[in-house]
Amino acid sequence: DRGRYRHFMEKEIHEQPEAIATTLNAHLDGTRICPSLDPELLGRVRAIHILACGTSYHAGLVARYWIERLARVPVSVEIASEYRYREPAIPEDTLLIAISQSGETADTLAALERAEHAGYLSTLGICNVPESALTRQCENVLMTRAGLEIGVASTKAFTTQLTVLLLFAAALAKAREADPGMIRQVLEDLGQASQQAREVLAMDGEVQQVAEEIASKAHALFLGRGPEYPIAMEGALKLKEISYIHAEAYAAGELKHGPLALVDDTLPVIVPASSNPLLTKLISNLQEVRARGGMLYVFADRGVSLAPAPGIRMIRVPAPHSIISPIIQVLPLQFLAYHVGVLKGTDVDQPRNLAKSVTVE
Ligand code: F6R
């Protein structure tokens, strides 16, 4: 039932504050983080391989920043369809994490199956569907509590995957005796996520104005740095699948290595910008875009100050910078794709050629 919403995607975007809160509650028990995971197992983990496809892969890419920063465990993230046909070298005591909303994605399951005989320490599935093939195949499971996701484009499954992955990073850090103050801060920030998401979702009208400008374009470029780079990738994926506009994402530092040649006054450049230590570098990348006439749309959190200038449109994301920024920054990009799709009259809940569950290779 879509209720008062026009599409499931719109409804599911709006369900995120609650889905995040429910997911958090499911994996916190007083001071215990992810109590279903054995702390002794976590203490043994010396490396992590993450496998997933599509949006779930982007969640894995964000998690790499979190896990390495908080728990100091090396992480590699790979698309399952690539991994399954490689001969990966697996260091001792490596934990395999498979991320899948549906738990039925053929490539992710096949990768997991191959890995079972490859000498991993253990497997952990992150999944939204209980009783799916993935939850049956993994030794450990952390469920996302997004509720049923019907729109083909993943929205609330993604932000709840991020919620679980940040909790997991904190649990791993704790098992490895990281600074308790740092872990407390992560939990405090996560505790703000649901409320911040609610405030960001209230900026829908402003995003709609941006959508009106983007809807007539043939191409769009997304740029990000640090944990906002995978968010730029996710923004580009959402835009192309919902609106059929060709969109590409680059790490902002890669501009000079090729994509800058594309930039002219017909190319919108969309940037999730967080006031993290890389902000000054990001801003100098943006100036390179401006110098070539590219129109900039910067989704900036409260700490970003950019002088107003022609060709730069600042969309203020009403949230401070913190470790949860990627969870918050993706929300306006989901809205953007949604509104562009609606303006173009595409079938946003059922984009052409796509299926919700990719059960064949
Ligand atoms: C994009 C999208 C897909 C899925 C991908 C993996 O919006 O929904 O890219 O993320 O097909 O699906 P799961 O997570 O079910 O394995």
Tab-separated table of C-alpha atoms and ligand atoms in Angstrom:
chain	number	residue	atom	x	y	z
A	1	ASP	CA	0.000	0.000	0.000
A	2	ARG	CA	1.517	3.315	-1.096
A	3	GLY	CA	-0.573	5.312	1.371
A	4	ARG	CA	-0.398	9.023	0.587
A	5	TYR	CA	2.629	8.625	-1.666
A	6	ARG	CA	2.623	8.512	-5.440
A	7	HIS	CA	5.246	5.809	-5.669
A	8	PHE	CA	6.779	3.152	-3.464
A	9	MET	CA	10.147	4.788	-3.970
A	10	GLU	CA	8.869	8.047	-2.491
A	11	LYS	CA	7.284	6.199	0.410
A	12	GLU	CA	10.428	4.192	1.058
A	13	ILE	CA	12.595	7.316	1.001
A	14	HIS	CA	10.355	8.784	3.694
A	15	GLU	CA	10.443	5.590	5.766
A	16	GLN	CA	14.176	5.893	6.331
A	17	PRO	CA	14.192	7.702	9.708
A	18	GLU	CA	12.113	4.926	11.183
A	19	ALA	CA	13.962	2.135	9.399
A	20	ILE	CA	17.284	3.464	10.702
A	21	ALA	CA	15.957	3.704	14.277
A	22	THR	CA	14.484	0.187	14.157
A	23	THR	CA	17.726	-1.224	12.789
A	24	LEU	CA	19.766	0.499	15.502
A	25	ASN	CA	17.525	-0.818	18.256
A	26	ALA	CA	17.791	-4.330	16.894
A	27	HIS	CA	21.565	-4.390	17.325
A	28	LEU	CA	22.094	-2.455	20.543
A	29	ASP	CA	21.471	-3.905	23.945
A	30	GLY	CA	22.529	-1.470	26.638
A	31	THR	CA	26.251	-1.086	26.078
A	32	ARG	CA	26.497	-4.231	23.932
A	33	ILE	CA	26.925	-3.553	20.227
A	34	CYS	CA	25.795	-6.294	17.840
A	35	PRO	CA	25.245	-8.721	20.745
A	36	SER	CA	24.525	-11.559	18.308
A	37	LEU	CA	28.182	-11.598	17.229
A	38	ASP	CA	30.731	-13.475	19.320
A	39	PRO	CA	33.271	-10.920	20.652
A	40	GLU	CA	35.915	-13.625	20.637
A	41	LEU	CA	35.406	-14.168	16.909
A	42	LEU	CA	35.611	-10.395	16.336
A	43	GLY	CA	38.830	-10.270	18.338
A	44	ARG	CA	40.408	-12.776	15.950
A	45	VAL	CA	39.558	-10.934	12.716
A	46	ARG	CA	42.685	-9.682	10.980
A	47	ALA	CA	41.266	-8.751	7.577
A	48	ILE	CA	37.873	-8.335	5.934
A	49	HIS	CA	36.624	-9.030	2.418
A	50	ILE	CA	33.285	-7.480	1.492
A	51	LEU	CA	31.282	-8.807	-1.494
A	52	ALA	CA	28.104	-7.328	-2.952
A	53	CYS	CA	26.474	-5.926	-6.099
A	54	GLY	CA	25.024	-2.545	-7.066
A	55	THR	CA	23.815	-0.361	-4.233
A	56	SER	CA	24.874	-2.955	-1.660
A	57	TYR	CA	28.400	-2.732	-3.082
A	58	HIS	CA	28.329	1.016	-2.471
A	59	ALA	CA	27.409	0.350	1.165
A	60	GLY	CA	30.483	-1.878	1.369
A	61	LEU	CA	32.669	0.877	-0.051
A	62	VAL	CA	31.511	3.300	2.656
A	63	ALA	CA	32.080	0.619	5.306
A	64	ARG	CA	35.709	0.314	4.310
A	65	TYR	CA	36.362	3.878	5.508
A	66	TRP	CA	34.586	3.188	8.800
A	67	ILE	CA	36.102	-0.221	9.593
A	68	GLU	CA	39.656	0.792	8.773
A	69	ARG	CA	39.369	4.041	10.710
A	70	LEU	CA	37.670	2.661	13.831
A	71	ALA	CA	38.966	-0.905	14.068
A	72	ARG	CA	42.245	-0.623	12.103
A	73	VAL	CA	41.480	-3.849	10.209
A	74	PRO	CA	42.318	-3.889	6.480
A	75	VAL	CA	39.259	-4.164	4.252
A	76	SER	CA	38.831	-4.957	0.581
A	77	VAL	CA	35.509	-4.518	-1.196
A	78	GLU	CA	34.635	-6.230	-4.437
A	79	ILE	CA	31.763	-6.663	-6.849
A	80	ALA	CA	30.540	-10.244	-6.396
A	81	SER	CA	30.377	-11.006	-10.137
A	82	GLU	CA	34.101	-10.222	-10.418
A	83	TYR	CA	35.142	-11.978	-7.248
A	84	ARG	CA	33.401	-15.230	-8.110
A	85	TYR	CA	35.630	-15.878	-11.132
A	86	ARG	CA	38.946	-14.771	-9.635
A	87	GLU	CA	41.433	-16.648	-7.602
A	88	PRO	CA	41.642	-14.381	-4.600
A	89	ALA	CA	44.467	-14.668	-2.092
A	90	ILE	CA	42.984	-14.805	1.361
A	91	PRO	CA	45.088	-13.789	4.348
A	92	GLU	CA	44.743	-15.801	7.536
A	93	ASP	CA	41.811	-14.903	9.816
A	94	THR	CA	39.877	-13.015	7.183
A	95	LEU	CA	36.176	-12.440	7.725
A	96	LEU	CA	33.961	-12.498	4.658
A	97	ILE	CA	31.018	-10.084	4.641
A	98	ALA	CA	28.293	-10.486	2.010
A	99	ILE	CA	25.795	-7.618	1.711
A	100	SER	CA	22.472	-8.085	-0.056
A	101	GLN	CA	19.052	-6.518	0.435
A	102	SER	CA	17.186	-9.458	-1.088
A	103	GLY	CA	19.535	-12.219	-0.025
A	104	GLU	CA	18.851	-13.817	-3.424
A	105	THR	CA	21.330	-12.100	-5.760
A	106	ALA	CA	22.865	-14.887	-7.839
A	107	ASP	CA	26.377	-13.449	-8.069
A	108	THR	CA	26.596	-12.673	-4.359
A	109	LEU	CA	25.402	-16.162	-3.457
A	110	ALA	CA	27.828	-17.766	-5.905
A	111	ALA	CA	30.702	-15.710	-4.508
A	112	LEU	CA	29.750	-16.816	-1.021
A	113	GLU	CA	29.567	-20.427	-2.082
A	114	ARG	CA	33.031	-20.291	-3.608
A	115	ALA	CA	34.376	-18.623	-0.520
A	116	GLU	CA	33.075	-21.345	1.754
A	117	HIS	CA	35.897	-23.613	0.646
A	118	ALA	CA	38.512	-20.898	0.564
A	119	GLY	CA	39.577	-20.829	4.187
A	120	TYR	CA	37.867	-17.763	5.617
A	121	LEU	CA	37.701	-17.365	9.390
A	122	SER	CA	33.938	-16.996	9.159
A	123	THR	CA	31.141	-15.449	7.093
A	124	LEU	CA	28.772	-12.605	7.962
A	125	GLY	CA	25.672	-11.813	5.940
A	126	ILE	CA	24.003	-8.406	6.008
A	127	CYS	CA	20.519	-8.828	4.654
A	128	ASN	CA	16.993	-7.410	4.708
A	129	VAL	CA	15.047	-10.603	4.054
A	130	PRO	CA	14.918	-13.198	6.815
A	131	GLU	CA	14.886	-16.787	5.562
A	132	SER	CA	16.625	-15.858	2.333
A	133	ALA	CA	19.318	-17.942	0.682
A	134	LEU	CA	21.974	-15.531	1.999
A	135	THR	CA	20.892	-15.739	5.638
A	136	ARG	CA	20.859	-19.542	5.380
A	137	GLN	CA	24.320	-19.638	3.830
A	138	CYS	CA	26.147	-17.351	6.282
A	139	GLU	CA	27.494	-18.422	9.662
A	140	ASN	CA	26.608	-15.045	11.166
A	141	VAL	CA	23.859	-12.657	10.146
A	142	LEU	CA	23.055	-9.036	10.931
A	143	MET	CA	19.617	-8.145	9.651
A	144	THR	CA	18.720	-4.715	8.369
A	145	ARG	CA	15.243	-3.771	9.534
A	146	ALA	CA	14.156	-1.702	6.581
A	147	GLY	CA	10.879	-3.582	6.153
A	148	LEU	CA	9.722	-4.758	2.755
A	149	GLU	CA	11.324	-2.735	-0.046
A	150	ILE	CA	9.191	-2.723	-3.178
A	151	GLY	CA	10.677	0.011	-5.364
A	152	VAL	CA	13.302	-1.563	-7.609
A	153	ALA	CA	15.751	1.202	-6.702
A	154	SER	CA	17.152	0.511	-3.287
A	155	THR	CA	16.781	3.381	-0.790
A	156	LYS	CA	15.908	2.396	2.760
A	157	ALA	CA	17.771	-0.890	2.381
A	158	PHE	CA	20.936	1.122	1.625
A	159	THR	CA	20.740	3.453	4.634
A	160	THR	CA	19.955	0.549	6.962
A	161	GLN	CA	22.892	-1.409	5.510
A	162	LEU	CA	25.084	1.592	6.355
A	163	THR	CA	23.617	1.684	9.869
A	164	VAL	CA	24.440	-1.990	10.429
A	165	LEU	CA	27.907	-1.620	8.924
A	166	LEU	CA	28.784	1.301	11.198
A	167	LEU	CA	27.537	-0.659	14.213
A	168	PHE	CA	29.634	-3.598	13.073
A	169	ALA	CA	32.702	-1.350	12.755
A	170	ALA	CA	32.098	-0.128	16.316
A	171	ALA	CA	31.643	-3.698	17.622
A	172	LEU	CA	34.846	-4.765	15.907
A	173	ALA	CA	36.710	-1.751	17.299
A	174	LYS	CA	35.453	-2.589	20.775
A	175	ALA	CA	36.514	-6.226	20.496
A	176	ARG	CA	39.953	-4.962	19.523
A	177	GLU	CA	40.070	-2.674	22.527
A	178	ALA	CA	39.922	0.604	20.699
A	179	ASP	CA	39.469	3.887	22.590
A	180	PRO	CA	36.097	3.639	24.417
A	181	GLY	CA	35.545	7.395	23.995
A	182	MET	CA	35.728	7.022	20.218
A	183	ILE	CA	33.210	4.174	20.272
A	184	ARG	CA	30.862	6.146	22.535
A	185	GLN	CA	31.013	9.036	20.079
A	186	VAL	CA	30.072	6.756	17.169
A	187	LEU	CA	27.050	5.478	19.091
A	188	GLU	CA	26.073	9.013	19.991
A	189	ASP	CA	26.297	10.092	16.336
A	190	LEU	CA	24.303	7.043	15.239
A	191	GLY	CA	21.696	7.960	17.819
A	192	GLN	CA	21.232	11.258	15.922
A	193	ALA	CA	20.884	9.612	12.518
A	194	SER	CA	17.149	9.096	12.539
A	195	GLN	CA	16.361	12.673	13.596
A	196	GLN	CA	18.871	14.146	11.143
A	197	ALA	CA	17.386	12.039	8.352
A	198	ARG	CA	13.953	13.407	9.213
A	199	GLU	CA	15.232	16.994	8.952
A	200	VAL	CA	16.973	16.332	5.652
A	201	LEU	CA	13.842	14.753	4.190
A	202	ALA	CA	12.030	18.010	4.877
A	203	MET	CA	14.185	19.696	2.185
A	204	ASP	CA	12.335	17.809	-0.537
A	205	GLY	CA	10.981	21.004	-2.144
A	206	GLU	CA	14.439	22.462	-2.651
A	207	VAL	CA	15.692	19.262	-4.242
A	208	GLN	CA	12.726	19.351	-6.576
A	209	GLN	CA	13.893	22.712	-7.933
A	210	VAL	CA	17.282	21.202	-8.709
A	211	ALA	CA	15.527	18.259	-10.370
A	212	GLU	CA	13.786	20.653	-12.734
A	213	GLU	CA	17.170	21.890	-13.937
A	214	ILE	CA	18.675	18.419	-14.249
A	215	ALA	CA	15.708	16.823	-16.030
A	216	SER	CA	16.568	18.418	-19.374
A	217	LYS	CA	20.201	17.263	-19.339
A	218	ALA	CA	21.659	14.315	-21.202
A	219	HIS	CA	24.523	13.695	-18.793
A	220	ALA	CA	25.537	14.377	-15.218
A	221	LEU	CA	28.782	14.028	-13.316
A	222	PHE	CA	28.886	13.232	-9.591
A	223	LEU	CA	32.005	14.009	-7.572
A	224	GLY	CA	32.933	13.098	-4.016
A	225	ARG	CA	35.915	12.656	-1.771
A	226	GLY	CA	36.491	10.243	1.113
A	227	PRO	CA	33.352	8.450	2.289
A	228	GLU	CA	31.313	10.787	0.081
A	229	TYR	CA	32.907	9.229	-3.001
A	230	PRO	CA	30.812	6.043	-2.749
A	231	ILE	CA	27.839	8.298	-2.000
A	232	ALA	CA	28.510	10.093	-5.296
A	233	MET	CA	28.571	6.632	-6.957
A	234	GLU	CA	25.243	5.787	-5.370
A	235	GLY	CA	23.764	9.146	-6.462
A	236	ALA	CA	24.861	8.457	-10.048
A	237	LEU	CA	23.435	4.920	-9.995
A	238	LYS	CA	20.090	6.166	-8.672
A	239	LEU	CA	19.899	8.909	-11.294
A	240	LYS	CA	20.669	6.618	-14.220
A	241	GLU	CA	18.337	3.828	-13.193
A	242	ILE	CA	15.374	6.068	-12.359
A	243	SER	CA	15.676	8.869	-14.912
A	244	TYR	CA	17.746	7.191	-17.677
A	245	ILE	CA	20.107	10.169	-17.636
A	246	HIS	CA	23.678	9.073	-18.174
A	247	ALA	CA	25.485	9.727	-14.916
A	248	GLU	CA	29.005	8.960	-13.833
A	249	ALA	CA	30.727	9.302	-10.506
A	250	TYR	CA	34.372	10.113	-9.957
A	251	ALA	CA	36.570	10.608	-6.961
A	252	ALA	CA	37.065	14.380	-7.108
A	253	GLY	CA	40.837	13.934	-7.170
A	254	GLU	CA	40.539	12.029	-10.449
A	255	LEU	CA	39.114	15.006	-12.355
A	256	LYS	CA	42.429	16.059	-13.811
A	257	HIS	CA	43.143	12.513	-14.920
A	258	GLY	CA	40.477	12.552	-17.599
A	259	PRO	CA	36.900	13.560	-16.810
A	260	LEU	CA	37.703	17.284	-16.731
A	261	ALA	CA	37.789	17.074	-20.530
A	262	LEU	CA	34.029	16.433	-20.468
A	263	VAL	CA	33.172	19.547	-18.499
A	264	ASP	CA	31.480	22.380	-20.369
A	265	ASP	CA	28.457	24.587	-19.726
A	266	THR	CA	26.024	21.789	-20.568
A	267	LEU	CA	27.278	19.430	-17.871
A	268	PRO	CA	25.739	19.540	-14.395
A	269	VAL	CA	28.185	18.472	-11.693
A	270	ILE	CA	26.570	17.179	-8.516
A	271	VAL	CA	28.595	17.074	-5.327
A	272	PRO	CA	27.792	15.717	-1.862
A	273	ALA	CA	30.081	17.887	0.301
A	274	SER	CA	30.807	17.258	3.928
A	275	SER	CA	32.875	19.587	6.110
A	276	ASN	CA	35.505	16.932	6.671
A	277	PRO	CA	39.268	17.536	6.490
A	278	LEU	CA	39.167	17.027	2.703
A	279	LEU	CA	36.815	19.934	2.133
A	280	THR	CA	39.457	22.417	0.980
A	281	LYS	CA	40.714	19.907	-1.554
A	282	LEU	CA	37.173	19.270	-2.758
A	283	ILE	CA	36.591	23.014	-3.147
A	284	SER	CA	39.662	23.388	-5.314
A	285	ASN	CA	38.305	20.567	-7.517
A	286	LEU	CA	35.023	22.464	-7.764
A	287	GLN	CA	36.860	25.577	-8.884
A	288	GLU	CA	38.363	23.585	-11.727
A	289	VAL	CA	34.845	22.661	-12.812
A	290	ARG	CA	33.650	26.269	-12.559
A	291	ALA	CA	36.576	27.513	-14.614
A	292	ARG	CA	35.295	25.335	-17.488
A	293	GLY	CA	31.715	26.556	-17.197
A	294	GLY	CA	30.256	23.427	-15.549
A	295	MET	CA	27.181	24.139	-13.431
A	296	LEU	CA	27.739	22.997	-9.851
A	297	TYR	CA	25.102	21.640	-7.494
A	298	VAL	CA	26.693	21.289	-4.082
A	299	PHE	CA	24.785	19.451	-1.346
A	300	ALA	CA	26.650	20.905	1.603
A	301	ASP	CA	26.297	20.140	5.289
A	302	ARG	CA	26.118	22.852	7.934
A	303	GLY	CA	29.879	23.225	8.255
A	304	VAL	CA	30.629	23.923	4.587
A	305	SER	CA	31.092	27.558	3.688
A	306	LEU	CA	31.345	28.323	0.022
A	307	ALA	CA	31.252	31.899	-1.213
A	308	PRO	CA	28.202	32.461	-3.402
A	309	ALA	CA	29.248	32.672	-7.041
A	310	PRO	CA	27.547	32.435	-10.388
A	311	GLY	CA	27.276	28.856	-11.541
A	312	ILE	CA	27.352	27.405	-8.040
A	313	ARG	CA	24.111	26.304	-6.508
A	314	MET	CA	24.404	25.461	-2.817
A	315	ILE	CA	21.786	23.177	-1.381
A	316	ARG	CA	22.075	23.224	2.380
A	317	VAL	CA	21.802	19.814	4.028
A	318	PRO	CA	20.638	20.592	7.568
A	319	ALA	CA	23.074	18.336	9.431
A	320	PRO	CA	26.535	18.703	10.959
A	321	HIS	CA	29.512	16.695	9.758
A	322	SER	CA	30.083	13.485	11.677
A	323	ILE	CA	30.911	9.855	11.011
A	324	ILE	CA	27.293	9.268	9.928
A	325	SER	CA	27.477	11.913	7.180
A	326	PRO	CA	27.323	9.363	4.323
A	327	ILE	CA	23.977	8.078	5.674
A	328	ILE	CA	22.611	11.620	5.635
A	329	GLN	CA	24.243	12.811	2.418
A	330	VAL	CA	22.667	10.109	0.266
A	331	LEU	CA	19.110	11.195	1.108
A	332	PRO	CA	18.894	14.314	-1.089
A	333	LEU	CA	20.498	12.365	-3.946
A	334	GLN	CA	17.765	9.719	-3.703
A	335	PHE	CA	15.188	12.510	-3.841
A	336	LEU	CA	16.931	14.075	-6.793
A	337	ALA	CA	16.771	10.858	-8.828
A	338	TYR	CA	13.175	10.352	-7.793
A	339	HIS	CA	12.030	13.827	-8.849
A	340	VAL	CA	13.935	13.765	-12.122
A	341	GLY	CA	12.280	10.419	-12.893
A	342	VAL	CA	8.824	11.791	-12.088
A	343	LEU	CA	9.441	14.890	-14.220
A	344	LYS	CA	10.555	12.725	-17.122
A	345	GLY	CA	7.597	10.398	-16.677
A	346	THR	CA	9.602	7.225	-16.216
A	347	ASP	CA	8.270	4.256	-14.301
A	348	VAL	CA	10.202	5.026	-11.108
A	349	ASP	CA	9.140	1.942	-9.185
A	350	GLN	CA	9.835	-0.396	-12.073
A	351	PRO	CA	12.597	1.091	-14.261
A	352	ARG	CA	12.823	-0.489	-17.684
A	353	ASN	CA	14.965	-3.615	-18.022
A	354	LEU	CA	15.509	-3.996	-14.262
A	355	ALA	CA	14.286	-6.511	-11.688
A	356	LYS	CA	14.162	-6.171	-7.916
A	357	SER	CA	15.918	-9.444	-7.323
A	358	VAL	CA	18.671	-10.448	-9.723
A	359	THR	CA	18.502	-14.214	-9.362
A	360	VAL	CA	20.275	-15.003	-12.614
A	361	GLU	CA	23.847	-14.207	-13.537
B	1	F6R	C1	20.017	-0.237	-7.274
B	1	F6R	C2	19.719	-1.585	-6.831
B	1	F6R	C3	20.621	-2.689	-7.253
B	1	F6R	C4	20.812	-3.687	-6.101
B	1	F6R	C5	21.636	-4.895	-6.572
B	1	F6R	C6	21.942	-5.841	-5.443
B	1	F6R	O1	19.091	0.666	-6.803
B	1	F6R	O2	18.751	-1.795	-6.134
B	1	F6R	O3	21.846	-2.198	-7.683
B	1	F6R	O4	21.451	-3.039	-5.049
B	1	F6R	O5	20.936	-5.570	-7.584
B	1	F6R	O6	20.777	-6.342	-4.860
B	1	F6R	P1	20.805	-7.027	-3.460
B	1	F6R	O7	21.176	-5.992	-2.444
B	1	F6R	O8	19.400	-7.539	-3.245
B	1	F6R	O9	21.814	-8.123	-3.505
